[in-house]
Tab-separated table of C-alpha atoms in Angstrom:
chain	number	residue	atom	x	y	z
A	1	UNK	CA	26.607	1.082	34.435
A	2	UNK	CA	26.414	0.528	38.147
A	3	UNK	CA	22.939	-0.542	39.172
A	4	UNK	CA	21.209	-1.190	42.528
A	5	UNK	CA	18.594	-3.706	42.722
A	6	UNK	CA	16.434	-2.410	45.586
A	7	UNK	CA	13.894	-5.320	45.907
A	8	UNK	CA	15.486	-8.900	45.285
A	9	UNK	CA	14.549	-12.204	47.214
A	10	UNK	CA	17.989	-13.586	47.131
A	11	UNK	CA	17.295	-16.658	49.322
A	12	UNK	CA	14.867	-18.007	46.504
A	13	UNK	CA	17.626	-17.603	43.870
A	14	UNK	CA	20.730	-19.442	42.926
A	15	UNK	CA	24.186	-17.931	43.068
A	16	UNK	CA	24.190	-17.832	39.216
A	17	UNK	CA	22.036	-14.734	39.520
A	18	UNK	CA	24.525	-13.136	41.865
A	19	UNK	CA	27.343	-13.887	39.250
A	20	UNK	CA	25.202	-12.528	36.342
A	21	UNK	CA	24.073	-9.554	38.284
A	22	UNK	CA	27.596	-8.691	39.166
A	23	UNK	CA	28.708	-9.031	35.539
A	24	UNK	CA	25.905	-6.612	34.644
A	25	UNK	CA	26.825	-3.919	37.042
A	26	UNK	CA	24.872	-4.656	39.986
A	27	UNK	CA	26.474	-3.425	43.071
A	28	UNK	CA	24.036	-3.813	45.833
A	29	UNK	CA	20.623	-5.614	46.375
A	30	UNK	CA	18.125	-5.300	49.100
A	31	UNK	CA	15.993	-8.198	50.300
A	32	UNK	CA	12.670	-7.640	51.968
A	33	UNK	CA	11.187	-10.381	54.010
A	34	UNK	CA	8.489	-12.222	52.074
A	35	UNK	CA	6.055	-15.119	51.781
A	36	UNK	CA	7.781	-18.429	51.619
A	37	UNK	CA	5.049	-20.006	49.446
A	38	UNK	CA	3.333	-21.552	52.530
A	39	UNK	CA	2.139	-20.089	55.752
A	40	UNK	CA	4.623	-20.520	58.448
A	41	UNK	CA	3.288	-21.676	61.900
A	42	UNK	CA	5.933	-20.546	64.460
A	43	UNK	CA	7.557	-17.174	65.321
A	44	UNK	CA	10.959	-18.977	65.612
A	45	UNK	CA	10.681	-19.817	61.801
A	46	UNK	CA	10.402	-16.077	61.079
A	47	UNK	CA	13.465	-15.398	63.356
A	48	UNK	CA	15.620	-17.865	61.663
A	49	UNK	CA	14.551	-16.439	58.350
A	50	UNK	CA	15.490	-12.921	59.457
A	51	UNK	CA	18.926	-14.434	60.544
A	52	UNK	CA	19.431	-15.937	57.178
A	53	UNK	CA	18.765	-12.797	55.283
A	54	UNK	CA	20.598	-10.382	57.769
A	55	UNK	CA	23.670	-12.779	58.584
A	56	UNK	CA	24.152	-15.502	55.897
A	57	UNK	CA	22.914	-13.910	52.744
A	58	UNK	CA	25.368	-10.848	52.706
A	59	UNK	CA	28.290	-13.413	52.882
A	60	UNK	CA	27.003	-15.270	49.805
A	61	UNK	CA	26.473	-12.001	47.900
A	62	UNK	CA	29.939	-10.785	48.900
A	63	UNK	CA	31.549	-13.638	47.063
A	64	UNK	CA	30.516	-11.758	43.929
A	65	UNK	CA	31.334	-8.206	44.950
A	66	UNK	CA	27.566	-7.385	45.651
A	67	UNK	CA	26.540	-5.622	48.869
A	68	UNK	CA	23.551	-7.164	50.354
A	69	UNK	CA	20.943	-5.223	52.588
A	70	UNK	CA	17.592	-6.600	54.055
A	71	UNK	CA	14.397	-5.670	55.583
A	72	UNK	CA	12.367	-7.645	58.209
A	73	UNK	CA	8.502	-7.985	58.562
A	74	UNK	CA	5.704	-10.418	58.575
A	75	UNK	CA	4.524	-10.363	54.985
A	76	UNK	CA	0.750	-9.542	54.288
A	77	UNK	CA	-0.445	-13.084	53.562
A	78	UNK	CA	0.780	-14.480	56.986
A	79	UNK	CA	-0.202	-11.304	58.791
A	80	UNK	CA	-3.663	-12.581	58.668
A	81	UNK	CA	-2.601	-14.583	61.763
A	82	UNK	CA	-2.547	-11.895	64.425
A	83	UNK	CA	-1.049	-13.679	67.352
A	84	UNK	CA	1.773	-14.939	65.076
A	85	UNK	CA	2.431	-11.335	63.869
A	86	UNK	CA	2.463	-9.888	67.390
A	87	UNK	CA	4.918	-12.426	68.275
A	88	UNK	CA	7.292	-11.740	65.476
A	89	UNK	CA	6.920	-8.000	65.887
A	90	UNK	CA	7.971	-8.315	69.460
A	91	UNK	CA	11.348	-9.638	68.315
A	92	UNK	CA	11.915	-7.475	65.307
A	93	UNK	CA	13.794	-4.640	67.107
A	94	UNK	CA	16.860	-6.907	67.834
A	95	UNK	CA	17.310	-7.136	64.071
A	96	UNK	CA	17.080	-3.304	63.673
A	97	UNK	CA	20.568	-3.213	65.257
A	98	UNK	CA	22.217	-5.694	62.543
A	99	UNK	CA	24.493	-3.847	60.296
A	100	UNK	CA	22.606	-4.658	57.061
A	101	UNK	CA	18.989	-4.421	58.147
A	102	UNK	CA	17.531	-1.265	56.624
A	103	UNK	CA	13.997	-1.207	58.149
A	104	UNK	CA	10.463	-2.812	58.237
A	105	UNK	CA	9.351	-4.569	54.998
A	106	UNK	CA	7.607	-5.974	53.096
A	107	UNK	CA	4.577	-5.263	55.227
A	108	UNK	CA	1.456	-4.087	53.433
A	109	UNK	CA	-1.856	-5.683	52.300
A	110	UNK	CA	-2.662	-8.868	50.257
A	111	UNK	CA	-6.526	-9.157	50.577
A	112	UNK	CA	-6.926	-5.934	52.481
A	113	UNK	CA	-8.674	-7.615	55.412
A	114	UNK	CA	-9.161	-6.036	58.856
A	115	UNK	CA	-6.190	-8.302	60.254
A	116	UNK	CA	-3.864	-7.297	57.397
A	117	UNK	CA	-4.724	-3.571	57.948
A	118	UNK	CA	-4.070	-3.766	61.817
A	119	UNK	CA	-0.856	-5.641	60.986
A	120	UNK	CA	0.226	-2.922	58.613
A	121	UNK	CA	-0.509	-0.243	61.070
A	122	UNK	CA	1.444	-2.154	63.763
A	123	UNK	CA	4.553	-2.602	61.429
A	124	UNK	CA	4.555	1.191	60.447
A	125	UNK	CA	4.058	2.204	63.957
A	126	UNK	CA	7.005	-0.009	65.183
A	127	UNK	CA	9.301	1.265	62.309
A	128	UNK	CA	8.388	4.989	63.193
A	129	UNK	CA	9.175	4.330	66.851
A	130	UNK	CA	12.503	2.907	66.031
A	131	UNK	CA	13.371	5.162	63.257
A	132	UNK	CA	13.367	2.743	60.552
A	133	UNK	CA	12.438	2.943	56.861
A	134	UNK	CA	9.379	1.204	55.711
A	135	UNK	CA	8.676	-0.882	52.521
A	136	UNK	CA	4.976	-1.567	51.763
A	137	UNK	CA	3.627	-4.302	49.498
A	138	UNK	CA	0.532	-3.545	47.522
A	139	UNK	CA	-1.727	-6.175	46.311
A	140	UNK	CA	-1.516	-7.618	42.768
A	141	UNK	CA	-3.880	-7.910	39.879
A	142	UNK	CA	-7.479	-7.425	40.645
A	143	UNK	CA	-7.218	-5.983	44.090
A	144	UNK	CA	-4.374	-3.541	43.120
A	145	UNK	CA	-6.376	-0.251	43.093
A	146	UNK	CA	-8.500	-0.998	46.097
A	147	UNK	CA	-5.602	-2.426	48.133
A	148	UNK	CA	-3.329	0.547	47.352
A	149	UNK	CA	-6.090	2.935	48.386
A	150	UNK	CA	-6.351	1.124	51.697
A	151	UNK	CA	-2.693	1.278	52.193
A	152	UNK	CA	-3.068	5.199	51.811
A	153	UNK	CA	-5.927	5.360	54.155
A	154	UNK	CA	-4.077	3.461	56.840
A	155	UNK	CA	-1.107	5.555	56.407
A	156	UNK	CA	-3.202	8.823	56.297
A	157	UNK	CA	-4.332	7.994	59.822
A	158	UNK	CA	-0.793	7.710	61.353
A	159	UNK	CA	1.870	10.090	62.332
A	160	UNK	CA	4.519	9.217	59.583
A	161	UNK	CA	7.457	10.616	57.864
A	162	UNK	CA	6.260	10.059	54.290
A	163	UNK	CA	9.656	10.275	52.692
A	164	UNK	CA	10.777	7.342	54.627
A	165	UNK	CA	7.918	5.234	53.274
A	166	UNK	CA	8.249	3.276	49.962
A	167	UNK	CA	4.928	2.008	48.514
A	168	UNK	CA	5.917	-0.799	46.124
A	169	UNK	CA	4.422	-2.530	43.020
A	170	UNK	CA	2.737	0.634	41.783
A	171	UNK	CA	1.254	0.498	38.172
A	172	UNK	CA	-0.470	3.043	36.090
A	173	UNK	CA	-3.673	3.268	38.136
A	174	UNK	CA	-1.787	3.471	41.464
A	175	UNK	CA	1.363	5.588	41.035
A	176	UNK	CA	-0.109	9.030	40.894
A	177	UNK	CA	-1.960	8.938	44.271
A	178	UNK	CA	1.081	7.531	46.123
A	179	UNK	CA	3.338	10.229	44.545
A	180	UNK	CA	0.946	12.892	45.295
A	181	UNK	CA	0.722	11.942	48.886
A	182	UNK	CA	4.388	12.360	49.340
A	183	UNK	CA	5.697	8.759	49.429
A	184	UNK	CA	8.495	6.901	47.461
A	185	UNK	CA	7.026	4.513	44.992
A	186	UNK	CA	8.415	1.332	43.431
A	187	UNK	CA	7.667	-0.238	40.115
A	188	UNK	CA	8.268	-4.060	40.121
A	189	UNK	CA	9.026	-5.738	36.906
A	190	UNK	CA	7.805	-9.275	36.266
A	191	UNK	CA	7.658	-11.160	33.018
A	192	UNK	CA	3.812	-11.639	33.045
A	193	UNK	CA	2.029	-10.471	36.228
A	194	UNK	CA	3.070	-7.168	37.464
A	195	UNK	CA	4.600	-3.993	35.509
A	196	UNK	CA	6.677	-4.622	32.421
A	197	UNK	CA	10.118	-2.894	31.442
A	198	UNK	CA	8.492	-0.894	28.760
A	199	UNK	CA	5.525	0.326	30.867
A	200	UNK	CA	7.958	1.218	33.587
A	201	UNK	CA	10.032	3.361	31.079
A	202	UNK	CA	6.598	4.822	30.077
A	203	UNK	CA	5.903	5.776	33.668
A	204	UNK	CA	9.356	7.317	34.169
A	205	UNK	CA	8.694	9.539	31.124
A	206	UNK	CA	5.281	10.618	32.403
A	207	UNK	CA	6.058	11.203	36.127
A	208	UNK	CA	9.643	12.073	35.981
A	209	UNK	CA	12.291	10.264	38.060
A	210	UNK	CA	11.830	11.996	41.610
A	211	UNK	CA	10.969	9.420	44.470
A	212	UNK	CA	10.687	6.558	41.923
A	213	UNK	CA	12.569	3.232	42.355
A	214	UNK	CA	12.631	0.337	39.897
A	215	UNK	CA	13.090	-3.275	40.843
A	216	UNK	CA	12.513	-6.727	39.488
A	217	UNK	CA	11.809	-8.531	42.905
A	218	UNK	CA	12.690	-12.037	41.514
A	219	UNK	CA	11.553	-14.750	43.916
A	220	UNK	CA	10.726	-18.442	43.728
A	221	UNK	CA	7.950	-18.017	41.105
A	222	UNK	CA	8.064	-17.118	37.464
A	223	UNK	CA	10.427	-14.023	37.752
A	224	UNK	CA	13.516	-12.608	36.359
A	225	UNK	CA	16.064	-10.302	37.922
A	226	UNK	CA	17.096	-8.995	34.618
A	227	UNK	CA	13.815	-7.433	33.859
A	228	UNK	CA	15.499	-4.424	35.650
A	229	UNK	CA	18.327	-4.399	33.070
A	230	UNK	CA	15.683	-4.659	30.381
A	231	UNK	CA	14.119	-1.515	31.675
A	232	UNK	CA	17.471	0.158	31.615
A	233	UNK	CA	17.959	-0.864	27.992
A	234	UNK	CA	14.507	0.366	27.198
A	235	UNK	CA	15.046	3.709	28.867
A	236	UNK	CA	18.491	4.248	27.204
A	237	UNK	CA	17.048	3.306	23.737
A	238	UNK	CA	14.533	5.982	24.131
A	239	UNK	CA	17.291	8.531	24.214
A	240	UNK	CA	17.706	9.141	27.938
A	241	UNK	CA	21.344	9.848	28.926
A	242	UNK	CA	23.484	7.593	30.997
A	243	UNK	CA	23.360	9.989	33.783
A	244	UNK	CA	19.560	9.995	33.666
A	245	UNK	CA	19.620	6.138	33.773
A	246	UNK	CA	22.143	6.303	36.725
A	247	UNK	CA	19.828	8.781	38.434
A	248	UNK	CA	16.916	6.197	38.398
A	249	UNK	CA	18.691	2.893	38.754
A	250	UNK	CA	21.510	3.837	41.005
A	251	UNK	CA	21.181	7.133	42.611
A	252	UNK	CA	17.451	6.997	43.544
A	253	UNK	CA	18.021	3.887	45.529
A	254	UNK	CA	20.977	5.534	47.353
A	255	UNK	CA	18.685	8.540	48.039
A	256	UNK	CA	15.915	6.394	49.587
A	257	UNK	CA	17.867	3.499	51.282
A	258	UNK	CA	20.676	6.030	52.311
A	259	UNK	CA	18.186	7.684	54.718
A	260	UNK	CA	19.341	4.801	56.848
A	261	UNK	CA	23.046	5.416	57.376
A	262	UNK	CA	23.778	1.810	57.241
A	263	UNK	CA	23.201	2.120	53.350
A	264	UNK	CA	26.474	3.863	52.785
A	265	UNK	CA	26.495	3.718	48.873
A	266	UNK	CA	26.490	7.345	47.596
A	267	UNK	CA	24.946	8.671	44.388
A	268	UNK	CA	27.475	8.912	41.593
A	269	UNK	CA	27.877	11.325	38.609
A	270	UNK	CA	29.159	10.399	35.320
A	271	UNK	CA	32.070	12.721	34.263
A	272	UNK	CA	33.331	13.304	30.792
A	273	UNK	CA	37.192	13.121	30.937
A	274	UNK	CA	38.973	15.876	29.019
A	275	UNK	CA	41.065	14.220	26.099
A	276	UNK	CA	44.739	15.149	27.218
A	277	UNK	CA	45.865	14.504	23.568
A	278	UNK	CA	43.531	17.422	22.316
A	279	UNK	CA	45.594	19.768	24.486
A	280	UNK	CA	49.099	18.463	23.527
B	1	UNK	CA	-6.711	-31.143	24.705
B	2	UNK	CA	-7.921	-28.271	26.670
B	3	UNK	CA	-11.606	-27.505	27.621
B	4	UNK	CA	-12.899	-24.037	26.659
B	5	UNK	CA	-12.578	-22.785	30.305
B	6	UNK	CA	-9.208	-24.310	30.557
B	7	UNK	CA	-8.004	-22.283	27.614
B	8	UNK	CA	-9.193	-19.072	29.179
B	9	UNK	CA	-7.778	-19.935	32.503
B	10	UNK	CA	-4.405	-21.069	31.233
B	11	UNK	CA	-3.893	-18.079	29.018
B	12	UNK	CA	-5.628	-15.275	30.859
B	13	UNK	CA	-2.496	-13.851	32.610
B	14	UNK	CA	-0.410	-14.082	29.511
B	15	UNK	CA	-3.208	-12.422	27.267
B	16	UNK	CA	-3.604	-9.778	29.949
B	17	UNK	CA	0.096	-8.930	29.911
B	18	UNK	CA	0.222	-8.809	26.154
B	19	UNK	CA	-2.950	-6.556	25.925
B	20	UNK	CA	-1.508	-4.251	28.446
B	21	UNK	CA	1.715	-4.044	26.461
B	22	UNK	CA	-0.383	-3.207	23.319
B	23	UNK	CA	-2.449	-0.585	25.279
B	24	UNK	CA	0.735	0.999	26.588
B	25	UNK	CA	2.133	1.241	22.967
B	26	UNK	CA	-0.793	3.205	21.943
B	27	UNK	CA	-0.540	5.362	24.922
B	28	UNK	CA	3.248	5.910	24.086
B	29	UNK	CA	2.213	6.884	20.603
B	30	UNK	CA	-0.148	9.515	21.981
B	31	UNK	CA	2.471	10.848	24.268
B	32	UNK	CA	4.771	11.192	21.621
B	33	UNK	CA	2.186	13.059	19.377
B	34	UNK	CA	1.709	15.442	22.374
B	35	UNK	CA	5.512	16.105	22.774
B	36	UNK	CA	5.587	16.664	18.896
B	37	UNK	CA	2.868	19.200	19.017
B	38	UNK	CA	5.021	21.128	21.634
B	39	UNK	CA	7.843	21.192	19.214
B	40	UNK	CA	9.867	18.249	20.527
B	41	UNK	CA	11.136	15.313	18.411
B	42	UNK	CA	9.769	16.165	15.162
B	43	UNK	CA	9.564	13.349	12.540
B	44	UNK	CA	10.093	13.327	8.798
B	45	UNK	CA	7.199	13.112	6.279
B	46	UNK	CA	8.297	9.683	5.413
B	47	UNK	CA	8.254	8.702	9.077
B	48	UNK	CA	4.971	10.166	9.473
B	49	UNK	CA	3.413	8.312	6.513
B	50	UNK	CA	4.836	5.031	7.455
B	51	UNK	CA	3.822	5.408	10.952
B	52	UNK	CA	0.232	6.416	10.075
B	53	UNK	CA	-0.024	3.365	7.858
B	54	UNK	CA	1.240	1.112	10.500
B	55	UNK	CA	-0.889	2.511	13.232
B	56	UNK	CA	-3.974	2.018	11.044
B	57	UNK	CA	-3.111	-1.665	10.502
B	58	UNK	CA	-2.655	-2.174	14.339
B	59	UNK	CA	-6.092	-0.671	14.958
B	60	UNK	CA	-7.585	-2.879	12.326
B	61	UNK	CA	-5.769	-5.784	13.912
B	62	UNK	CA	-7.445	-5.070	17.163
B	63	UNK	CA	-10.892	-5.217	15.620
B	64	UNK	CA	-10.130	-8.505	14.264
B	65	UNK	CA	-8.879	-9.760	17.448
B	66	UNK	CA	-12.021	-8.641	19.171
B	67	UNK	CA	-14.392	-10.361	16.779
B	68	UNK	CA	-16.525	-13.131	18.763
B	69	UNK	CA	-17.452	-15.130	15.625
B	70	UNK	CA	-14.851	-14.281	12.775
B	71	UNK	CA	-15.300	-15.949	9.353
B	72	UNK	CA	-11.733	-17.524	9.593
B	73	UNK	CA	-9.069	-17.782	12.005
B	74	UNK	CA	-7.919	-14.388	13.521
B	75	UNK	CA	-4.315	-15.300	13.250
B	76	UNK	CA	-4.501	-15.854	9.534
B	77	UNK	CA	-6.280	-12.537	9.006
B	78	UNK	CA	-3.694	-10.722	11.069
B	79	UNK	CA	-0.879	-12.273	9.289
B	80	UNK	CA	-2.333	-11.265	5.957
B	81	UNK	CA	-2.987	-7.808	7.305
B	82	UNK	CA	0.528	-7.268	8.658
B	83	UNK	CA	1.868	-8.333	5.371
B	84	UNK	CA	0.529	-5.103	3.876
B	85	UNK	CA	2.891	-2.816	5.766
């Protein structure tokens, strides 16, 4: 089955991931800009990082037949530094012209501070002015519900195209308000700390498959890109058809990411071939 | 050896994850019951009986896990309980 991994931090992973993902049917990954595990001090560090994910990483993925796309942003943790954020934001538009950059992300909230909220608004505003897609990170664990609500409040005060915004890391307590508000949502699968493959399958059954993405993130911490394939297996084991799985794990990423014409992978339909021998 | 607070801290996220999985399994069961009530995916009588017994054991297991001062180790009690189904 062809799979698209819509949220994947490739620079934190080895080539073995690419090889195994390719063998399991992954045809494309999209890499949002994220936190490096420490707070960077200089805007130039971000610029080199954006060059890495927009210029170098596609060549590494291509060795395994995988298309690599990316997003640029100052992640929520480092967005607490307002001066740094402004300086990076000023240089982001030049990356929007790169052939594999899909938009602004992951912006969002970590502790939902005033600086973070202002940075989120500035990122979304920049994206809308430049016709870019937006990927929004929501906080983990204890601050999940509050932080997601703050994201919705910030967006509600802006003039945005909601179908071009993806709110990520939703769980059972946050998926409905995000969907009800008209945004795309993402369920991020982690071994321990976020959503699990089984719970994601539950939410797909409860809320349907429209405007829902599933990803496994996979970064430098305890994580596993193959939680995505675990979710596909769980979904199929419950009796959902191959085409239904394709709709969620391939076609939905095509539908959302394809709003940027640089993402040119099209939705696919599984056909049943007529057995010629039966007609002989 | 770990101190009591270290045990809680070291195993909190893992326990949180496992408890959420258990909660989700019960919610999954309730959703299936609702679908069956609407005429979808009917189970046989044998499946219903077996399922009801295992469900009761799972609920009993959760009671044992939640005890603050059990008479003996919860793990032993659960293993014996699960041996009945």
